[in-house]
Amino acid sequence: MSIRHRLAHRRLRRRNDAAWFPTRWAMWTQPRPVLGFVLAVELITFLVVGATVNLVAVTGSDWIRLLVLVAGSAIHLEAARDIERLRKVGAEGIPYVNLKGMWTFAGILILPPPLAVLLIVSTYVHSWLRVRRVPPYRSVFTATTLILAGAAGAVAMATIRPGVYPGYPSGPIGLAAVVAAGLAYWFVNYVLVAGAIMLSNPDSPGRNALGRLSDQLIVAGSLGLGVATAALLLSQPWAVAVLLLTILGLHRALLVDQFQAASRTDPKTGLANAAFWHEIARREFAGAERTNTPLGVLYLDLDHFKILNDTYGHRAGDEALKAVADELRKEVRDNDLVGRLGGEEFAILLPRTPAADAALAAERIRRRIAGLAVTITTAGGPLLCDTITCSIGAATYPDSGTTLDELQIAADLAMYHAKDLGRNRVVSAPGNDSELPTA
């Protein structure tokens, strides 16, 4: 098979994978431990909802508060939808934290249980329809965990202040009841979500499922805002609009940097993800065209990486990927950009780099990776892995292509040519015919 035919076959396979992706979204395709855990949580939720339907009478004021909370949640999501869509891309394998809790927790505090459930369901249906970055069953599971978390919070508050729930208790005992409700709400949701992530990613480090401390501070802040929202709805409902404007400003101004960083970063390696790398590549290419300066692109693929994954497990593979990413950072210049395109494939953008210098940079990177020794975790204990090599394709503007697409195709073809020639080597695309010898 020629290189061009192989590239076409590879792209066709990617399109076929994309076409079949919705099938893999089905819940019944998940591993049995995950499927059993999800179904158990949903069954318990169903039983809890059924048991609480008639506990508290629903009034007209309750319906009005529900509509206000649903509207506030919807406006909040629409205003931050673009940020949240990008954040979900970078949140695979770790807890995805957002500010929906300010609306759902407020509902837990002041709405009868059936309306609180309705609020949670409507919030997550709207979120899935507008953001839609996760399979439907995962959105359903998240909603069920929040319903159970809300039930735990309601039990905590009703236990400390019986006869007041649903409502906003006052005084020191009321404060203790609200804090207890918040802790119960957070703990149940956190444990269920972390458990699902651990079961879904058994080879990933457990700390990934636990998430970051900064994320838990965001959760705490959202619960605090939920308390404020509930208090305003009971005393000064019109002030909720002012609170919403404040939240939107904070969301955009204070949290946007963290959200954008998460959306631009590959979670396994800390490098730029594919979307961000291509965004910067387009900007740099436009600048190279405008100033008539050279631009280099390297495509790098680890050799026989599937064998390492299959032999030692995905956790060992992730550790190797992170070690390779660290070496790439050390080798490139400050203004170069390294990204992970997916799997074991990386891309390196080299602004203001002519063809000869791009080839030399690629060879330095190849030698550094070939000399890498990383300790990986295996079933038999730690193991020193020093057999990682890579194949690199180098292309430069304007020698190898006059558009960014041509440049990327040239680098991709050169990388596959390097594999055809025996791997662990650098091949430059047409325009720089010098092929560097391997050590």
mmCIF file with all atom_site columns, N, CA and C in Angstrom, residues 76 80 83-84 87 97-100 102 212 214-215 217-219 221-222 225 246-263:
data_model
loop_
_atom_site.group_PDB
_atom_site.id
_atom_site.type_symbol
_atom_site.label_atom_id
_atom_site.label_alt_id
_atom_site.label_comp_id
_atom_site.label_asym_id
_atom_site.label_entity_id
_atom_site.label_seq_id
_atom_site.pdbx_PDB_ins_code
_atom_site.Cartn_x
_atom_site.Cartn_y
_atom_site.Cartn_z
_atom_site.occupancy
_atom_site.B_iso_or_equiv
_atom_site.pdbx_formal_charge
_atom_site.auth_seq_id
_atom_site.auth_comp_id
_atom_site.auth_asym_id
_atom_site.auth_atom_id
_atom_site.pdbx_PDB_model_num
ATOM 1   N N  . HIS A 1 76  ? -27.946 31.021 32.797 1.00 0.00 ? 76  HIS A N  1
ATOM 2   C CA . HIS A 1 76  ? -26.549 30.830 33.191 1.00 0.00 ? 76  HIS A CA 1
ATOM 3   C C  . HIS A 1 76  ? -25.829 29.910 32.204 1.00 0.00 ? 76  HIS A C  1
ATOM 4   N N  . ALA A 1 80  ? -22.686 30.749 29.388 1.00 0.00 ? 80  ALA A N  1
ATOM 5   C CA . ALA A 1 80  ? -21.368 30.120 29.532 1.00 0.00 ? 80  ALA A CA 1
ATOM 6   C C  . ALA A 1 80  ? -21.225 28.871 28.674 1.00 0.00 ? 80  ALA A C  1
ATOM 7   N N  . ILE A 1 83  ? -17.800 28.088 26.823 1.00 0.00 ? 83  ILE A N  1
ATOM 8   C CA . ILE A 1 83  ? -16.741 27.713 27.753 1.00 0.00 ? 83  ILE A CA 1
ATOM 9   C C  . ILE A 1 83  ? -16.950 26.290 28.255 1.00 0.00 ? 83  ILE A C  1
ATOM 10  N N  . GLU A 1 84  ? -18.191 25.981 28.638 1.00 0.00 ? 84  GLU A N  1
ATOM 11  C CA . GLU A 1 84  ? -18.470 24.665 29.194 1.00 0.00 ? 84  GLU A CA 1
ATOM 12  C C  . GLU A 1 84  ? -18.279 23.565 28.161 1.00 0.00 ? 84  GLU A C  1
ATOM 13  N N  . ARG A 1 87  ? -14.620 22.962 28.046 1.00 0.00 ? 87  ARG A N  1
ATOM 14  C CA . ARG A 1 87  ? -14.131 22.349 29.285 1.00 0.00 ? 87  ARG A CA 1
ATOM 15  C C  . ARG A 1 87  ? -14.429 20.865 29.320 1.00 0.00 ? 87  ARG A C  1
ATOM 16  N N  . VAL A 1 97  ? -16.426 19.689 36.931 1.00 0.00 ? 97  VAL A N  1
ATOM 17  C CA . VAL A 1 97  ? -16.985 20.579 37.941 1.00 0.00 ? 97  VAL A CA 1
ATOM 18  C C  . VAL A 1 97  ? -17.578 21.805 37.266 1.00 0.00 ? 97  VAL A C  1
ATOM 19  N N  . ASN A 1 98  ? -18.779 22.198 37.686 1.00 0.00 ? 98  ASN A N  1
ATOM 20  C CA . ASN A 1 98  ? -19.407 23.400 37.145 1.00 0.00 ? 98  ASN A CA 1
ATOM 21  C C  . ASN A 1 98  ? -20.171 24.112 38.251 1.00 0.00 ? 98  ASN A C  1
ATOM 22  N N  . LEU A 1 99  ? -20.842 25.177 37.882 1.00 0.00 ? 99  LEU A N  1
ATOM 23  C CA . LEU A 1 99  ? -21.573 25.987 38.873 1.00 0.00 ? 99  LEU A CA 1
ATOM 24  C C  . LEU A 1 99  ? -23.073 25.704 38.897 1.00 0.00 ? 99  LEU A C  1
ATOM 25  N N  . LYS A 1 100 ? -23.494 24.589 38.290 1.00 0.00 ? 100 LYS A N  1
ATOM 26  C CA . LYS A 1 100 ? -24.927 24.257 38.332 1.00 0.00 ? 100 LYS A CA 1
ATOM 27  C C  . LYS A 1 100 ? -25.415 24.082 39.763 1.00 0.00 ? 100 LYS A C  1
ATOM 28  N N  . MET A 1 102 ? -25.281 25.874 42.284 1.00 0.00 ? 102 MET A N  1
ATOM 29  C CA . MET A 1 102 ? -25.922 27.022 42.929 1.00 0.00 ? 102 MET A CA 1
ATOM 30  C C  . MET A 1 102 ? -27.431 26.990 42.710 1.00 0.00 ? 102 MET A C  1
ATOM 31  N N  . ARG A 1 212 ? -9.046  17.806 41.287 1.00 0.00 ? 212 ARG A N  1
ATOM 32  C CA . ARG A 1 212 ? -8.148  18.807 41.852 1.00 0.00 ? 212 ARG A CA 1
ATOM 33  C C  . ARG A 1 212 ? -8.801  19.531 43.027 1.00 0.00 ? 212 ARG A C  1
ATOM 34  N N  . SER A 1 214 ? -8.626  22.671 43.648 1.00 0.00 ? 214 SER A N  1
ATOM 35  C CA . SER A 1 214 ? -9.238  23.912 43.163 1.00 0.00 ? 214 SER A CA 1
ATOM 36  C C  . SER A 1 214 ? -10.657 23.667 42.649 1.00 0.00 ? 214 SER A C  1
ATOM 37  N N  . ASP A 1 215 ? -10.893 22.474 42.067 1.00 0.00 ? 215 ASP A N  1
ATOM 38  C CA . ASP A 1 215 ? -12.239 22.154 41.604 1.00 0.00 ? 215 ASP A CA 1
ATOM 39  C C  . ASP A 1 215 ? -13.209 22.030 42.775 1.00 0.00 ? 215 ASP A C  1
ATOM 40  N N  . LEU A 1 217 ? -13.007 23.615 45.545 1.00 0.00 ? 217 LEU A N  1
ATOM 41  C CA . LEU A 1 217 ? -13.295 24.971 46.014 1.00 0.00 ? 217 LEU A CA 1
ATOM 42  C C  . LEU A 1 217 ? -14.398 25.613 45.170 1.00 0.00 ? 217 LEU A C  1
ATOM 43  N N  . ILE A 1 218 ? -14.400 25.303 43.865 1.00 0.00 ? 218 ILE A N  1
ATOM 44  C CA . ILE A 1 218 ? -15.473 25.798 43.003 1.00 0.00 ? 218 ILE A CA 1
ATOM 45  C C  . ILE A 1 218 ? -16.807 25.200 43.437 1.00 0.00 ? 218 ILE A C  1
ATOM 46  N N  . VAL A 1 219 ? -16.787 23.899 43.768 1.00 0.00 ? 219 VAL A N  1
ATOM 47  C CA . VAL A 1 219 ? -18.011 23.251 44.247 1.00 0.00 ? 219 VAL A CA 1
ATOM 48  C C  . VAL A 1 219 ? -18.508 23.929 45.523 1.00 0.00 ? 219 VAL A C  1
ATOM 49  N N  . GLY A 1 221 ? -17.949 26.949 46.495 1.00 0.00 ? 221 GLY A N  1
ATOM 50  C CA . GLY A 1 221 ? -18.478 28.262 46.135 1.00 0.00 ? 221 GLY A CA 1
ATOM 51  C C  . GLY A 1 221 ? -19.863 28.173 45.533 1.00 0.00 ? 221 GLY A C  1
ATOM 52  N N  . SER A 1 222 ? -20.099 27.156 44.690 1.00 0.00 ? 222 SER A N  1
ATOM 53  C CA . SER A 1 222 ? -21.420 27.020 44.074 1.00 0.00 ? 222 SER A CA 1
ATOM 54  C C  . SER A 1 222 ? -22.484 26.696 45.120 1.00 0.00 ? 222 SER A C  1
ATOM 55  N N  . LEU A 1 225 ? -23.309 29.861 46.938 1.00 0.00 ? 225 LEU A N  1
ATOM 56  C CA . LEU A 1 225 ? -24.196 30.687 46.116 1.00 0.00 ? 225 LEU A CA 1
ATOM 57  C C  . LEU A 1 225 ? -25.617 30.127 46.116 1.00 0.00 ? 225 LEU A C  1
ATOM 58  N N  . THR A 1 246 ? -24.378 38.999 38.680 1.00 0.00 ? 246 THR A N  1
ATOM 59  C CA . THR A 1 246 ? -23.097 38.912 39.392 1.00 0.00 ? 246 THR A CA 1
ATOM 60  C C  . THR A 1 246 ? -22.388 37.607 39.068 1.00 0.00 ? 246 THR A C  1
ATOM 61  N N  . ILE A 1 247 ? -23.139 36.498 39.071 1.00 0.00 ? 247 ILE A N  1
ATOM 62  C CA . ILE A 1 247 ? -22.549 35.187 38.793 1.00 0.00 ? 247 ILE A CA 1
ATOM 63  C C  . ILE A 1 247 ? -22.010 35.123 37.371 1.00 0.00 ? 247 ILE A C  1
ATOM 64  N N  . LEU A 1 248 ? -22.768 35.665 36.430 1.00 0.00 ? 248 LEU A N  1
ATOM 65  C CA . LEU A 1 248 ? -22.303 35.651 35.037 1.00 0.00 ? 248 LEU A CA 1
ATOM 66  C C  . LEU A 1 248 ? -21.002 36.434 34.900 1.00 0.00 ? 248 LEU A C  1
ATOM 67  N N  . GLY A 1 249 ? -20.918 37.565 35.581 1.00 0.00 ? 249 GLY A N  1
ATOM 68  C CA . GLY A 1 249 ? -19.674 38.330 35.529 1.00 0.00 ? 249 GLY A CA 1
ATOM 69  C C  . GLY A 1 249 ? -18.510 37.576 36.131 1.00 0.00 ? 249 GLY A C  1
ATOM 70  N N  . LEU A 1 250 ? -18.737 36.944 37.293 1.00 0.00 ? 250 LEU A N  1
ATOM 71  C CA . LEU A 1 250 ? -17.670 36.168 37.926 1.00 0.00 ? 250 LEU A CA 1
ATOM 72  C C  . LEU A 1 250 ? -17.275 34.975 37.076 1.00 0.00 ? 250 LEU A C  1
ATOM 73  N N  . HIS A 1 251 ? -18.269 34.319 36.509 1.00 0.00 ? 251 HIS A N  1
ATOM 74  C CA . HIS A 1 251 ? -18.009 33.142 35.674 1.00 0.00 ? 251 HIS A CA 1
ATOM 75  C C  . HIS A 1 251 ? -17.085 33.495 34.514 1.00 0.00 ? 251 HIS A C  1
ATOM 76  N N  . ARG A 1 252 ? -17.388 34.595 33.856 1.00 0.00 ? 252 ARG A N  1
ATOM 77  C CA . ARG A 1 252 ? -16.598 34.990 32.687 1.00 0.00 ? 252 ARG A CA 1
ATOM 78  C C  . ARG A 1 252 ? -15.251 35.581 33.086 1.00 0.00 ? 252 ARG A C  1
ATOM 79  N N  . ALA A 1 253 ? -15.244 36.416 34.118 1.00 0.00 ? 253 ALA A N  1
ATOM 80  C CA . ALA A 1 253 ? -14.033 37.179 34.444 1.00 0.00 ? 253 ALA A CA 1
ATOM 81  C C  . ALA A 1 253 ? -13.058 36.412 35.327 1.00 0.00 ? 253 ALA A C  1
ATOM 82  N N  . LEU A 1 254 ? -13.560 35.702 36.344 1.00 0.00 ? 254 LEU A N  1
ATOM 83  C CA . LEU A 1 254 ? -12.672 35.067 37.310 1.00 0.00 ? 254 LEU A CA 1
ATOM 84  C C  . LEU A 1 254 ? -12.324 33.627 36.955 1.00 0.00 ? 254 LEU A C  1
ATOM 85  N N  . LEU A 1 255 ? -13.274 32.909 36.329 1.00 0.00 ? 255 LEU A N  1
ATOM 86  C CA . LEU A 1 255 ? -13.046 31.491 36.080 1.00 0.00 ? 255 LEU A CA 1
ATOM 87  C C  . LEU A 1 255 ? -12.659 31.186 34.642 1.00 0.00 ? 255 LEU A C  1
ATOM 88  N N  . VAL A 1 256 ? -12.763 32.171 33.764 1.00 0.00 ? 256 VAL A N  1
ATOM 89  C CA . VAL A 1 256 ? -12.525 31.891 32.353 1.00 0.00 ? 256 VAL A CA 1
ATOM 90  C C  . VAL A 1 256 ? -11.099 31.418 32.094 1.00 0.00 ? 256 VAL A C  1
ATOM 91  N N  . ASP A 1 257 ? -10.115 31.965 32.832 1.00 0.00 ? 257 ASP A N  1
ATOM 92  C CA . ASP A 1 257 ? -8.732  31.538 32.615 1.00 0.00 ? 257 ASP A CA 1
ATOM 93  C C  . ASP A 1 257 ? -8.555  30.053 32.933 1.00 0.00 ? 257 ASP A C  1
ATOM 94  N N  . GLN A 1 258 ? -9.127  29.622 34.067 1.00 0.00 ? 258 GLN A N  1
ATOM 95  C CA . GLN A 1 258 ? -9.019  28.215 34.423 1.00 0.00 ? 258 GLN A CA 1
ATOM 96  C C  . GLN A 1 258 ? -9.749  27.349 33.405 1.00 0.00 ? 258 GLN A C  1
ATOM 97  N N  . PHE A 1 259 ? -10.930 27.798 32.992 1.00 0.00 ? 259 PHE A N  1
ATOM 98  C CA . PHE A 1 259 ? -11.708 27.010 32.052 1.00 0.00 ? 259 PHE A CA 1
ATOM 99  C C  . PHE A 1 259 ? -11.004 26.906 30.705 1.00 0.00 ? 259 PHE A C  1
ATOM 100 N N  . GLN A 1 260 ? -10.438 28.024 30.236 1.00 0.00 ? 260 GLN A N  1
ATOM 101 C CA . GLN A 1 260 ? -9.747  28.001 28.955 1.00 0.00 ? 260 GLN A CA 1
ATOM 102 C C  . GLN A 1 260 ? -8.496  27.134 29.022 1.00 0.00 ? 260 GLN A C  1
ATOM 103 N N  . ALA A 1 261 ? -7.778  27.198 30.151 1.00 0.00 ? 261 ALA A N  1
ATOM 104 C CA . ALA A 1 261 ? -6.600  26.352 30.301 1.00 0.00 ? 261 ALA A CA 1
ATOM 105 C C  . ALA A 1 261 ? -6.983  24.882 30.246 1.00 0.00 ? 261 ALA A C  1
ATOM 106 N N  . ALA A 1 262 ? -8.087  24.527 30.918 1.00 0.00 ? 262 ALA A N  1
ATOM 107 C CA . ALA A 1 262 ? -8.537  23.143 30.903 1.00 0.00 ? 262 ALA A CA 1
ATOM 108 C C  . ALA A 1 262 ? -8.963  22.721 29.502 1.00 0.00 ? 262 ALA A C  1
ATOM 109 N N  . SER A 1 263 ? -9.612  23.628 28.765 1.00 0.00 ? 263 SER A N  1
ATOM 110 C CA . SER A 1 263 ? -10.098 23.280 27.437 1.00 0.00 ? 263 SER A CA 1
ATOM 111 C C  . SER A 1 263 ? -8.978  23.179 26.416 1.00 0.00 ? 263 SER A C  1
#
